[in-house]
Amino acid sequence: MRVGVADTTFSRVNMGAIAIDELKKHASVAIERVTVPGIKDLPVACKKLIEERRCEIVMALGMPGGKEKDKSCAHEASQGLILCQLMTNTHIIEVFVHEDEAKDDRELAWLAEQRTREHAENAVNLVLHPEILTRDAGTGQRQGFEDAGPARR
C-alpha cells in the first residue's frame, strides 16, 4: 500500500511527521510526502500524489488560521479536495485543525497531534480494514477531542 501525505508550511505543528509516524505503527506502507505552502495548495498536491506517485489514499494536513478569511480559505481548500477525490476516485482524508479550536498553543499542539494520529489510523483502516469502520458506524467517533458517542433515544 502506498499512502500520500500532503502537509503545509503554514501549519504550526509538523503534522506530516506525526502522520508518517502513526501510519508506520499500523501497517507496512510506502509513504510519499509532499509539503506545500498553504491549504489551498493541498488539492493539486494530493492529485499529483495520486496520479504521479500512485498513492492509494492520501492524507491532506493543514492548519487554517483563526480569522474569517482563513475559514474561507479552508472551505475553498476542502471543496478542492472533494473535487480531487471525485476526479481520481481516491479517498483523501482531510485533517484540518483550526487555530481557534484550541484555547492555547499547548492545546493546539495536542489537538493537531491527536487528530492527525486518529486520522492516520482511519486511512489505514479505510484501505486495509474497512470492517473496522463498519463496526464503528453510528458510534459518534471524533478525531481529536472526546468522542460524541451514539445518540440516545
Short mmCIF file of C-alpha atoms in Angstrom, two decimals:
data_model
loop_
_atom_site.label_atom_id
_atom_site.label_comp_id
_atom_site.label_asym_id
_atom_site.label_seq_id
_atom_site.Cartn_x
_atom_site.Cartn_y
_atom_site.Cartn_z
CA MET A 1 0.00 0.00 0.00
CA ARG A 2 1.25 3.49 -0.88
CA VAL A 3 -0.02 6.40 1.25
CA GLY A 4 0.37 10.04 0.31
CA VAL A 5 0.95 12.66 2.99
CA ALA A 6 0.47 16.29 1.96
CA ASP A 7 1.13 18.95 4.59
CA THR A 8 1.86 22.68 4.76
CA THR A 9 4.49 25.08 5.99
CA PHE A 10 1.67 27.33 7.28
CA SER A 11 0.79 24.77 9.96
CA ARG A 12 2.26 25.48 13.38
CA VAL A 13 2.74 21.74 14.04
CA ASN A 14 4.63 19.25 11.85
CA MET A 15 1.51 17.23 11.10
CA GLY A 16 3.21 15.37 8.22
CA ALA A 17 5.83 13.86 10.52
CA ILE A 18 3.15 12.84 13.01
CA ALA A 19 1.07 11.20 10.27
CA ILE A 20 4.06 9.24 8.98
CA ASP A 21 4.97 8.07 12.48
CA GLU A 22 1.41 6.85 13.11
CA LEU A 23 0.98 5.22 9.69
CA LYS A 24 4.11 3.13 10.30
CA LYS A 25 2.63 1.88 13.59
CA HIS A 26 -0.44 0.42 11.85
CA ALA A 27 0.84 -1.04 8.60
CA SER A 28 3.87 -1.66 6.46
CA VAL A 29 3.27 1.06 3.90
CA ALA A 30 5.23 3.06 1.36
CA ILE A 31 4.84 6.75 2.11
CA GLU A 32 5.07 9.61 -0.35
CA ARG A 33 5.25 13.06 1.27
CA VAL A 34 4.94 16.50 -0.23
CA THR A 35 4.88 19.79 1.64
CA VAL A 36 3.26 22.90 0.17
CA PRO A 37 2.96 26.49 1.46
CA GLY A 38 -0.72 26.55 2.46
CA ILE A 39 -4.01 24.69 2.49
CA LYS A 40 -5.19 25.98 -0.88
CA ASP A 41 -2.15 24.22 -2.38
CA LEU A 42 -3.24 20.86 -0.97
CA PRO A 43 -5.71 19.79 -3.69
CA VAL A 44 -3.17 19.79 -6.51
CA ALA A 45 -0.55 18.22 -4.24
CA CYS A 46 -2.98 15.41 -3.44
CA LYS A 47 -3.91 14.94 -7.09
CA LYS A 48 -0.24 14.64 -8.01
CA LEU A 49 0.34 12.12 -5.20
CA ILE A 50 -2.50 10.02 -6.58
CA GLU A 51 -1.78 10.31 -10.30
CA GLU A 52 2.01 10.67 -10.44
CA ARG A 53 3.13 8.79 -7.33
CA ARG A 54 0.32 6.20 -7.45
CA CYS A 55 -0.93 6.60 -3.87
CA GLU A 56 -3.97 4.52 -2.92
CA ILE A 57 -5.08 7.02 -0.29
CA VAL A 58 -3.84 10.48 0.72
CA MET A 59 -3.91 12.49 3.92
CA ALA A 60 -4.25 16.27 3.46
CA LEU A 61 -2.97 18.00 6.59
CA GLY A 62 -3.40 21.68 7.32
CA MET A 63 -3.91 24.30 9.99
CA PRO A 64 -6.12 27.20 8.96
CA GLY A 65 -5.75 30.36 11.00
CA GLY A 66 -8.50 31.72 13.20
CA LYS A 67 -9.58 34.71 11.12
CA GLU A 68 -12.64 34.79 8.89
CA LYS A 69 -10.54 34.88 5.71
CA ASP A 70 -8.73 31.74 6.95
CA LYS A 71 -12.07 29.96 7.35
CA SER A 72 -12.96 30.92 3.76
CA CYS A 73 -9.63 29.59 2.52
CA ALA A 74 -10.19 26.35 4.44
CA HIS A 75 -13.62 25.96 2.84
CA GLU A 76 -12.17 26.54 -0.62
CA ALA A 77 -9.39 24.02 0.03
CA SER A 78 -11.92 21.49 1.30
CA GLN A 79 -14.01 21.94 -1.85
CA GLY A 80 -10.86 21.37 -3.93
CA LEU A 81 -10.07 18.19 -2.01
CA ILE A 82 -13.59 16.88 -2.57
CA LEU A 83 -13.30 17.62 -6.29
CA CYS A 84 -9.93 15.86 -6.39
CA GLN A 85 -11.46 12.78 -4.76
CA LEU A 86 -14.20 12.70 -7.37
CA MET A 87 -11.76 13.25 -10.25
CA THR A 88 -9.44 10.45 -9.11
CA ASN A 89 -11.89 8.07 -7.40
CA THR A 90 -9.48 8.03 -4.46
CA HIS A 91 -10.07 8.91 -0.82
CA ILE A 92 -8.35 11.96 0.62
CA ILE A 93 -8.55 12.16 4.38
CA GLU A 94 -8.80 15.86 5.21
CA VAL A 95 -7.16 16.65 8.51
CA PHE A 96 -7.62 20.33 9.29
CA VAL A 97 -7.02 21.78 12.74
CA HIS A 98 -8.28 25.35 13.02
CA GLU A 99 -6.23 27.59 15.29
CA ASP A 100 -9.38 28.80 17.06
CA GLU A 101 -10.37 25.26 18.11
CA ALA A 102 -7.89 25.39 20.97
CA LYS A 103 -7.69 27.67 24.00
CA ASP A 104 -3.87 27.99 23.81
CA ASP A 105 -0.76 26.76 21.98
CA ARG A 106 -0.39 23.72 24.20
CA GLU A 107 -3.91 22.51 23.45
CA LEU A 108 -3.44 23.34 19.76
CA ALA A 109 -0.33 21.17 19.55
CA TRP A 110 -2.08 18.35 21.43
CA LEU A 111 -5.15 18.56 19.18
CA ALA A 112 -3.09 18.59 15.98
CA GLU A 113 -1.19 15.50 17.07
CA GLN A 114 -4.25 13.63 18.34
CA ARG A 115 -6.39 14.37 15.29
CA THR A 116 -3.57 13.52 12.89
CA ARG A 117 -2.84 10.20 14.61
CA GLU A 118 -6.51 9.17 14.70
CA HIS A 119 -6.99 10.04 11.03
CA ALA A 120 -3.82 8.15 10.06
CA GLU A 121 -5.37 5.07 11.64
CA ASN A 122 -8.60 5.81 9.74
CA ALA A 123 -6.65 5.98 6.46
CA VAL A 124 -5.12 2.55 7.05
CA ASN A 125 -8.48 1.10 8.05
CA LEU A 126 -10.26 2.60 5.06
CA VAL A 127 -7.95 0.77 2.65
CA LEU A 128 -6.89 -2.35 4.56
CA HIS A 129 -9.55 -2.96 7.23
CA PRO A 130 -12.87 -1.37 6.21
CA GLU A 131 -14.73 -3.77 8.50
CA ILE A 132 -13.36 -1.83 11.48
CA LEU A 133 -15.01 1.35 10.24
CA THR A 134 -18.26 -0.54 9.62
CA ARG A 135 -18.13 -1.88 13.19
CA ASP A 136 -17.79 1.71 14.49
CA ALA A 137 -20.66 3.12 12.38
CA GLY A 138 -23.05 5.28 14.40
CA THR A 139 -20.82 5.45 17.48
CA GLY A 140 -20.10 9.19 17.31
CA GLN A 141 -16.36 8.91 16.75
CA ARG A 142 -14.46 12.20 16.75
CA GLN A 143 -10.83 12.76 15.85
CA GLY A 144 -9.04 14.93 18.37
CA PHE A 145 -11.40 15.78 21.17
CA GLU A 146 -13.55 13.26 23.05
CA ASP A 147 -15.95 11.10 21.02
CA ALA A 148 -19.57 12.26 21.00
CA GLY A 149 -20.96 8.73 21.38
CA PRO A 150 -24.18 7.46 19.88
CA ALA A 151 -27.38 9.48 20.14
CA ARG A 152 -29.75 8.35 22.87
CA ARG A 153 -33.41 7.62 22.17
#
